[in-house]
Amino acid sequence: MSVTDIAAADLADSVRIVRQTEPLVQSLTNTVTINDVANVTLHWGGLPVMADSFGDAGEMAELARAVLINTGQVPDGRVEAMHEAGRKANERGIPVVLDPVGVGSTPSRQAVAESLLSDIDFTVINGNYGEISALAGVEAEVKGVESVGDYDAIDRTAHSLAESTDAIVVASGIDDIVADADGAVRLTAGHEMLGEVVGTGCMLGGTIATFCGAIDDASTAAVHGTLGFGIAGERAADLEYAGPGSYRTNFRDAVSGITSDVAAALDLEDRVETVH
Ligand SMILES: Nc1ncnc2c1ncn2[C@@H]1O[C@H](COP(=O)(O)OP(=O)(O)O)[C@@H](O)[C@H]1O
Ligand SMILES: Cc1ncsc1CCOP(=O)(O)O
Ligand SMILES: [Mg+2]
């Protein structure tokens, strides 16, 4: 993995670049968490647009700085629009992020993801351990959109998917693995309440797409976006909350509260470990 260490000043630089660039981030995503994805994009400093109909999706991809494709729901028209936007993004050389939500659960969803992978060069693929394992072709259990089962070799699995797709792979769970063709790192950040709220994986995809839309080096964008997301999860838990509902609101506030100055003052010791 090209990024093996993170200084607070580096994370602060990334946060500042995202907030100054205000990248237009186009998401083709599910209707369950679409509002969360739009808001988290905005709270990091991006400009969200959820253009997901055929025609409009390709035209928007002419303007966007990054495109996010999330397979949480795969109605016919939206899947065609995903191909259209992804191809346009490739043509323009802008980053495309895939969140293979629910892959490993049904054959139809697996087929959608495989057809997207064969048509589009993805810059980053982010999914939970089960989805990443299913996409990599190793044993996986995904119940709906939930990763179940044990994934002891997730670092190697993420690395092999990174090698076969030439994408950066983010496998999310209690710890997050970020892998590229050279190897993998484990990021230790986050809070158990993130697992109690629907849509945190989708919001992680929105975060990574936003960082990719502003930061030239995709490995840096994926690592810093994923670490920043986990730290926002921790800071959300430092605020008062009564349960998952108010934690979700806190999380949004925590994301918007991570300014470049706040990031520069973080202690990032022991957050990153090379694992493969
Ligand atoms: N128990 C947990 N402890 C710390 N972070 C968590 C926990 N559960 C989820 N997260 C974080 O929430 C985000 C979404 O991960 P995950 O729950 O695996 O995705 P999904 O919602 O797609 O299943 C990631 O940043 C992950 O690190
Ligand atoms: C519940 C659900 N059903 C289809 S998409 C979706 C949201 C999944 O969100 P996440 O992957 O972030 O848990
Ligand atoms: Mg998910």
Coordinates of C-alpha atoms and ligand atoms in Angstrom, one line a residue:
M1 CA 0.0 0.0 0.0
S2 CA 1.5 3.3 -1.0
V3 CA 0.1 5.1 2.1
T4 CA 1.5 3.4 5.2
D5 CA 1.6 6.2 7.7
I6 CA -0.6 9.3 8.3
A7 CA 0.5 12.5 10.1
A8 CA -2.3 14.8 11.3
A9 CA -0.8 17.5 9.0
D10 CA -1.4 15.2 6.0
L11 CA -5.0 14.5 7.0
A12 CA -5.5 18.2 7.6
D13 CA -4.2 19.0 4.1
S14 CA -6.6 16.6 2.6
V15 CA -9.6 18.0 4.5
R16 CA -8.5 21.6 3.5
I17 CA -8.2 20.6 -0.2
V18 CA -11.7 18.9 -0.2
R19 CA -13.3 22.0 1.5
Q20 CA -11.5 24.4 -0.9
T21 CA -12.2 22.4 -4.0
E22 CA -15.9 21.8 -3.3
P23 CA -16.0 18.9 -5.8
L24 CA -19.2 18.2 -7.6
V25 CA -19.9 14.5 -6.6
Q26 CA -22.5 12.6 -8.6
S27 CA -24.1 9.6 -6.8
L28 CA -26.3 6.9 -8.4
T29 CA -27.4 5.3 -5.2
N30 CA -30.3 3.6 -3.3
T31 CA -33.4 5.5 -2.1
V32 CA -32.9 4.1 1.4
T33 CA -29.8 6.2 2.3
I34 CA -29.7 8.8 -0.5
N35 CA -30.3 11.7 1.8
D36 CA -27.5 10.6 4.2
V37 CA -25.1 10.3 1.2
A38 CA -26.0 13.7 -0.1
N39 CA -25.6 15.3 3.3
V40 CA -22.3 13.7 4.2
T41 CA -21.0 14.7 0.8
L42 CA -22.0 18.3 1.6
H43 CA -20.7 18.2 5.2
W44 CA -17.2 17.2 4.0
G45 CA -17.3 20.2 1.6
G46 CA -18.4 18.6 -1.6
L47 CA -21.4 19.4 -3.8
P48 CA -23.8 16.5 -4.0
V49 CA -26.0 15.7 -7.0
M50 CA -28.0 12.5 -7.2
A51 CA -28.4 12.3 -11.0
D52 CA -29.4 8.7 -11.8
S53 CA -31.7 8.6 -14.9
F54 CA -30.3 7.5 -18.2
G55 CA -29.4 10.5 -20.3
D56 CA -29.2 13.0 -17.4
A57 CA -26.7 10.7 -15.6
G58 CA -24.3 10.7 -18.6
E59 CA -24.6 14.5 -19.0
M60 CA -24.0 15.1 -15.3
A61 CA -20.9 12.9 -15.4
E62 CA -19.6 15.4 -18.0
L63 CA -19.6 18.0 -15.2
A64 CA -18.8 16.0 -12.1
R65 CA -15.4 15.7 -10.3
A66 CA -16.3 12.1 -9.1
V67 CA -19.0 9.5 -9.6
L68 CA -20.3 7.1 -6.9
I69 CA -22.2 4.0 -8.0
N70 CA -24.0 2.1 -5.2
T71 CA -25.9 -1.1 -5.9
G72 CA -28.2 -1.0 -2.9
Q73 CA -31.2 -1.1 -5.3
V74 CA -30.8 -2.1 -8.9
P75 CA -34.0 -1.1 -10.8
D76 CA -33.5 -1.5 -14.6
G77 CA -33.2 2.2 -15.6
R78 CA -30.8 3.0 -12.8
V79 CA -28.5 0.2 -13.8
E80 CA -28.3 1.5 -17.4
A81 CA -27.6 5.0 -16.0
M82 CA -24.8 3.6 -13.8
H83 CA -23.1 2.2 -16.9
E84 CA -23.6 5.4 -18.8
A85 CA -22.2 7.6 -16.0
G86 CA -19.3 5.2 -15.2
R87 CA -18.3 5.0 -18.9
K88 CA -18.4 8.8 -19.2
A89 CA -16.3 9.2 -16.0
N90 CA -13.7 6.8 -17.4
E91 CA -13.7 8.7 -20.7
R92 CA -13.0 12.0 -18.8
G93 CA -10.5 10.4 -16.4
I94 CA -12.4 11.3 -13.3
P95 CA -12.6 8.9 -10.3
V96 CA -15.4 6.4 -10.1
V97 CA -16.3 4.6 -6.8
L98 CA -18.3 1.4 -6.5
D99 CA -20.1 0.4 -3.3
P100 CA -21.4 -3.1 -4.1
V101 CA -24.2 -3.0 -1.6
G102 CA -25.8 -6.4 -1.1
V103 CA -23.5 -8.3 -3.4
G104 CA -23.2 -11.9 -2.1
S105 CA -26.9 -11.8 -1.2
T106 CA -28.6 -12.5 -4.5
P107 CA -27.4 -13.7 -7.9
S108 CA -29.0 -10.7 -9.6
R109 CA -27.1 -8.2 -7.6
Q110 CA -23.9 -10.2 -8.1
A111 CA -24.6 -10.1 -11.9
V112 CA -25.1 -6.3 -11.8
A113 CA -21.8 -5.8 -10.0
E114 CA -19.9 -8.1 -12.3
S115 CA -21.3 -6.3 -15.4
L116 CA -20.4 -2.9 -13.9
L117 CA -16.8 -4.2 -13.2
S118 CA -16.4 -5.6 -16.7
D119 CA -17.6 -2.3 -18.3
I120 CA -16.1 0.4 -16.0
D121 CA -12.6 0.9 -14.5
F122 CA -13.3 1.7 -10.8
T123 CA -10.9 3.9 -8.9
V124 CA -12.1 2.7 -5.5
I125 CA -14.4 -0.2 -4.4
N126 CA -15.7 0.1 -0.9
G127 CA -18.0 -2.5 0.8
N128 CA -18.4 -4.4 4.0
Y129 CA -16.3 -7.5 4.6
G130 CA -19.0 -9.8 3.2
E131 CA -19.6 -7.8 0.0
I132 CA -15.8 -7.4 -0.7
S133 CA -15.3 -11.1 -0.2
A134 CA -18.2 -12.0 -2.5
L135 CA -16.9 -9.7 -5.2
A136 CA -13.4 -11.3 -4.8
G137 CA -15.0 -14.7 -5.3
V138 CA -14.2 -16.1 -1.8
E139 CA -16.6 -17.6 0.7
A140 CA -19.0 -14.9 2.0
E141 CA -22.3 -14.5 3.7
V142 CA -24.3 -11.4 3.1
K143 CA -27.8 -11.3 4.6
G144 CA -29.6 -8.6 2.6
V145 CA -27.0 -5.8 3.0
E146 CA -25.5 -7.0 6.2
S147 CA -22.1 -8.8 6.4
V148 CA -22.3 -12.0 8.5
G149 CA -19.7 -14.6 9.1
D150 CA -16.0 -14.6 9.9
Y151 CA -13.5 -12.9 7.6
D152 CA -10.1 -13.8 9.1
A153 CA -8.3 -13.3 5.8
I154 CA -10.0 -10.0 4.8
D155 CA -6.7 -8.2 4.3
R156 CA -5.6 -10.8 1.8
T157 CA -9.0 -10.9 0.1
A158 CA -9.0 -7.1 -0.2
H159 CA -5.5 -7.2 -1.7
S160 CA -6.4 -9.8 -4.2
L161 CA -9.5 -7.9 -5.3
A162 CA -7.3 -4.8 -5.7
E163 CA -4.9 -6.8 -7.9
S164 CA -7.7 -8.2 -10.1
T165 CA -9.6 -4.9 -10.6
D166 CA -6.7 -2.5 -10.4
A167 CA -8.9 -0.5 -7.9
I168 CA -8.2 0.6 -4.4
V169 CA -10.3 -1.6 -2.1
V170 CA -11.8 -0.5 1.2
A171 CA -13.3 -3.3 3.2
S172 CA -15.3 -1.9 6.1
G173 CA -16.0 -3.5 9.5
I174 CA -14.9 -2.9 13.1
D175 CA -11.5 -2.0 11.5
D176 CA -11.3 -1.0 7.9
I177 CA -8.8 -2.5 5.5
V178 CA -7.5 -0.3 2.6
A179 CA -5.7 -2.3 -0.1
D180 CA -4.1 -1.6 -3.5
A181 CA -2.1 -3.8 -5.7
D182 CA 1.0 -3.4 -3.5
G183 CA -0.5 -4.4 -0.2
A184 CA -3.0 -3.4 2.6
V185 CA -3.3 -1.3 5.7
R186 CA -5.6 -1.7 8.6
L187 CA -7.2 1.6 9.9
T188 CA -8.4 1.6 13.5
A189 CA -11.0 4.2 13.9
G190 CA -14.8 4.4 14.4
H191 CA -17.4 3.6 17.0
E192 CA -19.8 0.7 17.6
M193 CA -22.8 3.0 17.1
L194 CA -21.8 3.3 13.4
G195 CA -23.0 -0.4 13.2
E196 CA -26.4 0.6 14.7
V197 CA -27.4 3.1 11.9
V198 CA -28.5 2.1 8.4
G199 CA -26.4 3.8 5.8
T200 CA -23.0 4.2 7.3
G201 CA -21.4 2.1 4.6
C202 CA -23.2 4.2 1.9
M203 CA -22.0 7.4 3.6
L204 CA -18.5 6.0 3.7
G205 CA -18.8 5.6 -0.1
G206 CA -20.0 9.2 -0.4
T207 CA -17.0 10.3 1.7
I208 CA -14.5 8.4 -0.4
A209 CA -16.0 9.8 -3.6
T210 CA -15.8 13.3 -2.2
F211 CA -12.2 13.0 -1.2
C212 CA -11.4 11.4 -4.6
G213 CA -13.1 14.3 -6.3
A214 CA -10.6 16.7 -4.8
I215 CA -7.4 14.8 -4.1
D216 CA -5.3 13.6 -7.1
D217 CA -3.8 10.5 -5.4
A218 CA -6.6 8.0 -5.0
S219 CA -4.8 5.9 -2.3
T220 CA -4.4 9.1 -0.2
A221 CA -8.1 10.0 -0.8
A222 CA -9.3 6.5 0.2
V223 CA -7.1 6.3 3.3
H224 CA -7.8 9.8 4.5
G225 CA -11.5 9.7 3.7
T226 CA -11.9 6.4 5.5
L227 CA -9.9 7.5 8.5
G228 CA -11.7 10.8 8.7
F229 CA -15.0 9.0 8.6
G230 CA -14.0 6.8 11.6
I231 CA -12.8 9.8 13.6
A232 CA -16.1 11.5 12.9
G233 CA -17.8 8.4 14.3
E234 CA -15.8 8.7 17.5
R235 CA -16.5 12.5 17.8
A236 CA -20.2 11.9 17.3
A237 CA -20.1 9.6 20.3
D238 CA -18.5 12.3 22.4
L239 CA -21.6 14.4 21.9
E240 CA -24.7 13.6 23.9
Y241 CA -27.0 11.1 22.3
A242 CA -30.0 9.1 23.4
G243 CA -29.7 6.2 20.9
P244 CA -29.1 5.5 17.2
G245 CA -31.4 8.3 16.0
S246 CA -29.6 11.1 17.7
Y247 CA -26.2 9.5 17.1
R248 CA -27.0 9.7 13.4
T249 CA -27.6 13.5 13.7
N250 CA -24.4 13.8 15.8
F251 CA -22.5 12.0 13.1
R252 CA -23.5 14.6 10.5
D253 CA -22.5 17.4 12.9
A254 CA -19.2 15.6 13.6
V255 CA -18.4 15.4 9.9
S256 CA -19.0 19.1 9.3
G257 CA -17.0 19.8 12.5
I258 CA -13.8 18.2 11.1
T259 CA -12.1 21.3 9.7
S260 CA -8.6 21.3 8.6
D261 CA -7.6 22.9 12.0
V262 CA -9.4 20.2 13.9
A263 CA -7.7 17.5 11.8
A264 CA -4.3 19.0 12.4
A265 CA -4.7 18.7 16.2
L266 CA -5.7 15.0 16.1
D267 CA -3.4 12.3 17.6
L268 CA -3.2 9.7 14.9
E269 CA -0.7 7.4 16.6
D270 CA -1.6 3.7 16.2
R271 CA -4.3 4.4 13.7
V272 CA -2.6 2.8 10.7
E273 CA -0.9 -0.6 10.5
T274 CA 0.5 -2.4 7.5
V275 CA -1.1 -5.9 7.4
H276 CA -0.3 -7.3 4.0
Ligands
LIG1 N1 -18.5 -1.9 15.6 C1 -17.9 -0.9 14.9 N2 -16.9 -0.3 15.4 C2 -16.2 0.7 14.7 N3 -16.6 1.1 13.5 C3 -17.6 0.5 12.9 C4 -18.3 -0.5 13.5 N4 -19.3 -1.0 12.7 C5 -19.2 -0.2 11.6 N5 -18.2 0.7 11.7 C6 -17.8 1.7 10.7 O1 -18.9 2.1 10.0 C7 -18.6 2.3 8.6 C8 -19.5 1.4 7.7 O2 -19.0 0.1 7.9 P1 -20.0 -1.2 7.8 O3 -20.9 -1.2 8.9 O4 -19.0 -2.4 7.6 O5 -20.7 -0.9 6.4 P2 -22.1 -1.4 5.9 O6 -23.0 -0.4 6.5 O7 -22.0 -1.2 4.4 O8 -22.3 -2.8 6.3 C9 -17.1 2.0 8.5 O9 -16.4 3.2 8.6 C10 -16.8 1.1 9.7 O10 -15.5 1.2 10.2
LIG2 C1 -31.2 -1.4 3.9 C2 -30.9 -1.2 2.5 N1 -31.6 -1.9 1.5 C3 -31.2 -1.6 0.3 S1 -30.0 -0.5 0.3 C4 -29.9 -0.4 2.0 C5 -29.0 0.5 2.7 C6 -27.7 -0.1 3.0 O1 -26.8 0.8 3.6 P1 -25.4 0.4 4.2 O2 -24.7 -0.5 3.2 O3 -24.7 1.7 4.4 O4 -25.7 -0.4 5.5
MG3 MG -22.9 -1.1 2.7

